[in-house]
Amino acid sequence: ALMLSLRITPFGERKRQRLLVARDITKIYHLNVIRRDFVANVSHELRTPLTVIAGFLENLVEAPATPLPHRRPLSLMQHQASRMTSIIDDLLTLSRLEMQERPERLEPIDIPDELTLTLQDAQALSQGRHHFVTEIDEDLLLFGNQPELRSAFSNLIFNAVKHTPEGTEIRVSWKRTPDGPELCVRDRGQGIEPEFLPRLTERFFRVDKARSRESGGTGLGLAIVKHIMNRHDARLLIWSEVGEGTAFTCVFAGNRALTRPLGANDPAP
Ligand code: ADP
């Protein structure tokens, strides 16, 4: 089949006319499918041997018979194996998200409940090093896919913990806006230089590779968030200013908002 990309642009002396530009993207599309399947296969093939390696390493680290001088290198190897596992798991998640344009299962999601759970985990990760402020509309629910939304929101909130210095504030809000329900995660970290902002959702893009590795990051989190937002017809807006902090906002199209208690007034999903 032929794949075309269609675009309408203003045309003519006073830009009064319209020009329909059709571009043949069949090749690009097929190359993209090959890339996608290749990454999925590689990740899948690496997963099993890695599970075996990690399993044996864990046994060796814990075995009383392991000689003392071997313990440290073994536990470093175990740590690296677990990093590799995280990267492969994130790659598999991305592949799964790319296989289908829409989530298979959509249902009313209790976002306030999800946020409460995620915030508990984030507080555990922060170990009291951040000050959390929340502003959550308890009656605002959303039609969506539960595991995907949980993963997107926790990625954003955990990032705020991982990438900001201790003692700073993290503000999480979930509210109605004229554009639709909106989740915003705002931190008071060091901020991100404007030239990096457009690249943040690229796979493996990290502003500071060494720091991201230290914090256990894979560099795939925001790529996953971006995919999940696209699948929910939501936009991911990123604001950041050096020295001020960063804000990630997910804006959901209005028709997905639901009000508690779920009633007859809600729009059909
Ligand atoms: P990682 O696993 O490294 O967190 P992400 O895809 O989630 O990967 O994020 C990509 C990069 O964006 C991070 O490595 C970090 O440099 C930057 N970043 C993400 N969130 C924030 C934030 N809240 N403040 C500052 N930098 C951030």
PDB file of C-alpha atoms in Angstrom, residues 2-153:
ATOM      1  CA  LEU A   2       1.066   3.570  -0.574  1.00  0.00           C
ATOM      2  CA  MET A   3       1.456   5.807   2.487  1.00  0.00           C
ATOM      3  CA  LEU A   4       0.984   9.513   1.921  1.00  0.00           C
ATOM      4  CA  SER A   5       1.553  12.444   4.220  1.00  0.00           C
ATOM      5  CA  LEU A   6      -0.861  15.284   3.398  1.00  0.00           C
ATOM      6  CA  ARG A   7      -0.380  18.915   4.314  1.00  0.00           C
ATOM      7  CA  ILE A   8      -2.263  22.070   3.355  1.00  0.00           C
ATOM      8  CA  THR A   9      -0.189  25.259   3.106  1.00  0.00           C
ATOM      9  CA  PRO A  10      -0.981  28.878   2.116  1.00  0.00           C
ATOM     10  CA  PHE A  11       0.124  29.576  -1.429  1.00  0.00           C
ATOM     11  CA  GLY A  12       0.226  32.354  -4.044  1.00  0.00           C
ATOM     12  CA  GLU A  13       1.105  36.019  -4.037  1.00  0.00           C
ATOM     13  CA  ARG A  14      -1.066  37.016  -1.111  1.00  0.00           C
ATOM     14  CA  LYS A  15      -1.179  33.574   0.428  1.00  0.00           C
ATOM     15  CA  ARG A  16      -4.868  33.453  -0.415  1.00  0.00           C
ATOM     16  CA  GLN A  17      -4.736  30.139  -2.183  1.00  0.00           C
ATOM     17  CA  ARG A  18      -4.194  26.768  -0.600  1.00  0.00           C
ATOM     18  CA  LEU A  19      -1.794  24.134  -1.777  1.00  0.00           C
ATOM     19  CA  LEU A  20      -2.214  20.464  -0.928  1.00  0.00           C
ATOM     20  CA  VAL A  21       1.205  18.862  -0.566  1.00  0.00           C
ATOM     21  CA  ALA A  22       1.279  15.066  -0.722  1.00  0.00           C
ATOM     22  CA  ARG A  23       4.480  13.282   0.174  1.00  0.00           C
ATOM     23  CA  ASP A  24       5.138   9.589  -0.381  1.00  0.00           C
ATOM     24  CA  ILE A  25       6.286   8.258   3.009  1.00  0.00           C
ATOM     25  CA  THR A  26       5.892   4.551   2.200  1.00  0.00           C
ATOM     26  CA  LYS A  27       9.614   3.900   2.560  1.00  0.00           C
ATOM     27  CA  ILE A  28       9.943   5.850   5.815  1.00  0.00           C
ATOM     28  CA  TYR A  29       6.948   4.018   7.208  1.00  0.00           C
ATOM     29  CA  HIS A  30       8.383   0.597   6.341  1.00  0.00           C
ATOM     30  CA  LEU A  31      11.814   1.461   7.697  1.00  0.00           C
ATOM     31  CA  ASN A  32      10.134   2.543  10.893  1.00  0.00           C
ATOM     32  CA  VAL A  33       8.299  -0.774  11.163  1.00  0.00           C
ATOM     33  CA  ILE A  34      11.588  -2.639  10.641  1.00  0.00           C
ATOM     34  CA  ARG A  35      13.295  -0.540  13.322  1.00  0.00           C
ATOM     35  CA  ARG A  36      10.429  -1.033  15.723  1.00  0.00           C
ATOM     36  CA  ASP A  37      10.341  -4.823  15.260  1.00  0.00           C
ATOM     37  CA  PHE A  38      14.128  -5.055  15.474  1.00  0.00           C
ATOM     38  CA  VAL A  39      14.251  -3.228  18.808  1.00  0.00           C
ATOM     39  CA  ALA A  40      11.392  -5.351  20.130  1.00  0.00           C
ATOM     40  CA  ASN A  41      13.138  -8.590  19.091  1.00  0.00           C
ATOM     41  CA  VAL A  42      16.530  -7.601  20.471  1.00  0.00           C
ATOM     42  CA  SER A  43      15.010  -6.563  23.805  1.00  0.00           C
ATOM     43  CA  HIS A  44      13.037  -9.764  23.993  1.00  0.00           C
ATOM     44  CA  GLU A  45      16.048 -11.964  23.141  1.00  0.00           C
ATOM     45  CA  LEU A  46      18.243 -10.231  25.751  1.00  0.00           C
ATOM     46  CA  ARG A  47      15.670 -10.477  28.514  1.00  0.00           C
ATOM     47  CA  THR A  48      15.987 -14.227  29.198  1.00  0.00           C
ATOM     48  CA  PRO A  49      19.804 -14.537  29.376  1.00  0.00           C
ATOM     49  CA  LEU A  50      19.872 -11.454  31.550  1.00  0.00           C
ATOM     50  CA  THR A  51      17.348 -12.968  33.962  1.00  0.00           C
ATOM     51  CA  VAL A  52      19.598 -16.029  34.320  1.00  0.00           C
ATOM     52  CA  ILE A  53      22.721 -13.913  34.918  1.00  0.00           C
ATOM     53  CA  ALA A  54      20.963 -11.698  37.472  1.00  0.00           C
ATOM     54  CA  GLY A  55      19.593 -14.761  39.263  1.00  0.00           C
ATOM     55  CA  PHE A  56      23.015 -16.408  39.645  1.00  0.00           C
ATOM     56  CA  LEU A  57      24.614 -13.131  40.709  1.00  0.00           C
ATOM     57  CA  GLU A  58      22.031 -12.724  43.438  1.00  0.00           C
ATOM     58  CA  ASN A  59      22.760 -16.241  44.729  1.00  0.00           C
ATOM     59  CA  LEU A  60      26.510 -15.609  44.685  1.00  0.00           C
ATOM     60  CA  VAL A  61      26.258 -12.258  46.474  1.00  0.00           C
ATOM     61  CA  GLU A  62      24.191 -13.814  49.228  1.00  0.00           C
ATOM     62  CA  ALA A  63      25.980 -17.177  49.561  1.00  0.00           C
ATOM     63  CA  PRO A  64      28.000 -17.467  52.807  1.00  0.00           C
ATOM     64  CA  ALA A  65      30.652 -19.473  50.910  1.00  0.00           C
ATOM     65  CA  THR A  66      31.481 -16.519  48.598  1.00  0.00           C
ATOM     66  CA  PRO A  67      34.992 -15.265  49.509  1.00  0.00           C
ATOM     67  CA  LEU A  68      35.075 -11.757  50.926  1.00  0.00           C
ATOM     68  CA  PRO A  69      37.193 -10.143  48.136  1.00  0.00           C
ATOM     69  CA  HIS A  70      34.640 -11.342  45.551  1.00  0.00           C
ATOM     70  CA  ARG A  71      31.660  -9.796  47.235  1.00  0.00           C
ATOM     71  CA  ARG A  72      32.140  -6.227  46.086  1.00  0.00           C
ATOM     72  CA  PRO A  73      32.745  -6.965  42.376  1.00  0.00           C
ATOM     73  CA  LEU A  74      29.824  -9.381  42.441  1.00  0.00           C
ATOM     74  CA  SER A  75      27.472  -6.831  43.903  1.00  0.00           C
ATOM     75  CA  LEU A  76      28.650  -4.232  41.348  1.00  0.00           C
ATOM     76  CA  MET A  77      27.868  -6.753  38.619  1.00  0.00           C
ATOM     77  CA  GLN A  78      24.476  -7.341  40.187  1.00  0.00           C
ATOM     78  CA  HIS A  79      23.807  -3.601  40.202  1.00  0.00           C
ATOM     79  CA  GLN A  80      24.719  -3.281  36.505  1.00  0.00           C
ATOM     80  CA  ALA A  81      22.608  -6.305  35.628  1.00  0.00           C
ATOM     81  CA  SER A  82      19.640  -4.682  37.285  1.00  0.00           C
ATOM     82  CA  ARG A  83      20.272  -1.453  35.301  1.00  0.00           C
ATOM     83  CA  MET A  84      20.295  -3.475  32.095  1.00  0.00           C
ATOM     84  CA  THR A  85      17.044  -5.107  33.139  1.00  0.00           C
ATOM     85  CA  SER A  86      15.449  -1.667  33.638  1.00  0.00           C
ATOM     86  CA  ILE A  87      16.612  -0.505  30.205  1.00  0.00           C
ATOM     87  CA  ILE A  88      15.309  -3.639  28.487  1.00  0.00           C
ATOM     88  CA  ASP A  89      12.000  -3.432  30.349  1.00  0.00           C
ATOM     89  CA  ASP A  90      11.588   0.208  29.275  1.00  0.00           C
ATOM     90  CA  LEU A  91      12.454  -0.703  25.667  1.00  0.00           C
ATOM     91  CA  LEU A  92       9.863  -3.484  25.755  1.00  0.00           C
ATOM     92  CA  THR A  93       7.302  -1.048  27.174  1.00  0.00           C
ATOM     93  CA  LEU A  94       8.038   1.396  24.340  1.00  0.00           C
ATOM     94  CA  SER A  95       7.746  -1.375  21.740  1.00  0.00           C
ATOM     95  CA  ARG A  96       4.409  -2.468  23.133  1.00  0.00           C
ATOM     96  CA  LEU A  97       3.186   1.143  23.042  1.00  0.00           C
ATOM     97  CA  GLU A  98       4.282   1.447  19.416  1.00  0.00           C
ATOM     98  CA  MET A  99       2.581  -1.755  18.256  1.00  0.00           C
ATOM     99  CA  GLN A 100      -0.901  -0.310  18.710  1.00  0.00           C
ATOM    100  CA  GLU A 101      -2.088   3.222  18.302  1.00  0.00           C
ATOM    101  CA  ARG A 102      -4.656   3.043  21.116  1.00  0.00           C
ATOM    102  CA  PRO A 103      -4.757   1.307  24.487  1.00  0.00           C
ATOM    103  CA  GLU A 104      -6.739  -1.930  24.359  1.00  0.00           C
ATOM    104  CA  ARG A 105      -8.705  -1.206  27.498  1.00  0.00           C
ATOM    105  CA  LEU A 106     -10.194   2.165  28.398  1.00  0.00           C
ATOM    106  CA  GLU A 107     -12.217   2.743  31.547  1.00  0.00           C
ATOM    107  CA  PRO A 108     -12.949   5.427  34.133  1.00  0.00           C
ATOM    108  CA  ILE A 109      -9.772   5.884  36.167  1.00  0.00           C
ATOM    109  CA  ASP A 110      -9.705   7.210  39.700  1.00  0.00           C
ATOM    110  CA  ILE A 111      -6.823   9.616  39.136  1.00  0.00           C
ATOM    111  CA  PRO A 112      -6.884  11.082  42.697  1.00  0.00           C
ATOM    112  CA  ASP A 113      -6.459   7.530  43.998  1.00  0.00           C
ATOM    113  CA  GLU A 114      -3.629   6.797  41.547  1.00  0.00           C
ATOM    114  CA  LEU A 115      -1.880  10.016  42.510  1.00  0.00           C
ATOM    115  CA  THR A 116      -2.121   9.203  46.214  1.00  0.00           C
ATOM    116  CA  LEU A 117      -0.374   5.866  45.637  1.00  0.00           C
ATOM    117  CA  THR A 118       2.273   7.360  43.352  1.00  0.00           C
ATOM    118  CA  LEU A 119       2.947  10.194  45.802  1.00  0.00           C
ATOM    119  CA  GLN A 120       3.492   7.649  48.577  1.00  0.00           C
ATOM    120  CA  ASP A 121       6.129   5.914  46.442  1.00  0.00           C
ATOM    121  CA  ALA A 122       7.682   9.256  45.481  1.00  0.00           C
ATOM    122  CA  GLN A 123       7.938  10.246  49.135  1.00  0.00           C
ATOM    123  CA  ALA A 124       9.653   6.952  49.898  1.00  0.00           C
ATOM    124  CA  LEU A 125      12.095   7.590  47.045  1.00  0.00           C
ATOM    125  CA  SER A 126      12.733  11.127  48.269  1.00  0.00           C
ATOM    126  CA  GLN A 127      13.235   9.974  51.902  1.00  0.00           C
ATOM    127  CA  GLY A 128      12.017  13.300  53.202  1.00  0.00           C
ATOM    128  CA  ARG A 129      14.453  15.281  51.071  1.00  0.00           C
ATOM    129  CA  HIS A 130      11.674  17.125  49.226  1.00  0.00           C
ATOM    130  CA  HIS A 131       8.689  19.100  50.270  1.00  0.00           C
ATOM    131  CA  PHE A 132       5.554  17.877  48.484  1.00  0.00           C
ATOM    132  CA  VAL A 133       2.601  20.184  47.884  1.00  0.00           C
ATOM    133  CA  THR A 134      -0.544  18.789  46.266  1.00  0.00           C
ATOM    134  CA  GLU A 135      -3.662  20.344  44.853  1.00  0.00           C
ATOM    135  CA  ILE A 136      -5.927  17.531  43.716  1.00  0.00           C
ATOM    136  CA  ASP A 137      -9.548  17.738  42.588  1.00  0.00           C
ATOM    137  CA  GLU A 138     -10.857  14.634  44.381  1.00  0.00           C
ATOM    138  CA  ASP A 139     -13.941  14.412  42.157  1.00  0.00           C
ATOM    139  CA  LEU A 140     -12.151  14.586  38.837  1.00  0.00           C
ATOM    140  CA  LEU A 141     -11.759  11.212  37.117  1.00  0.00           C
ATOM    141  CA  LEU A 142     -10.560  10.382  33.649  1.00  0.00           C
ATOM    142  CA  PHE A 143     -11.429   7.902  30.933  1.00  0.00           C
ATOM    143  CA  GLY A 144      -8.200   6.114  30.094  1.00  0.00           C
ATOM    144  CA  ASN A 145      -5.909   3.127  30.553  1.00  0.00           C
ATOM    145  CA  GLN A 146      -4.920   2.552  34.160  1.00  0.00           C
ATOM    146  CA  PRO A 147      -1.421   1.008  33.871  1.00  0.00           C
ATOM    147  CA  GLU A 148      -0.432   3.517  31.210  1.00  0.00           C
ATOM    148  CA  LEU A 149      -1.602   6.580  33.123  1.00  0.00           C
ATOM    149  CA  ARG A 150      -0.009   5.303  36.311  1.00  0.00           C
ATOM    150  CA  SER A 151       3.289   4.788  34.508  1.00  0.00           C
ATOM    151  CA  ALA A 152       3.181   8.243  32.876  1.00  0.00           C
ATOM    152  CA  PHE A 153       2.347  10.113  36.077  1.00  0.00           C
TER     153      PHE A 153
END
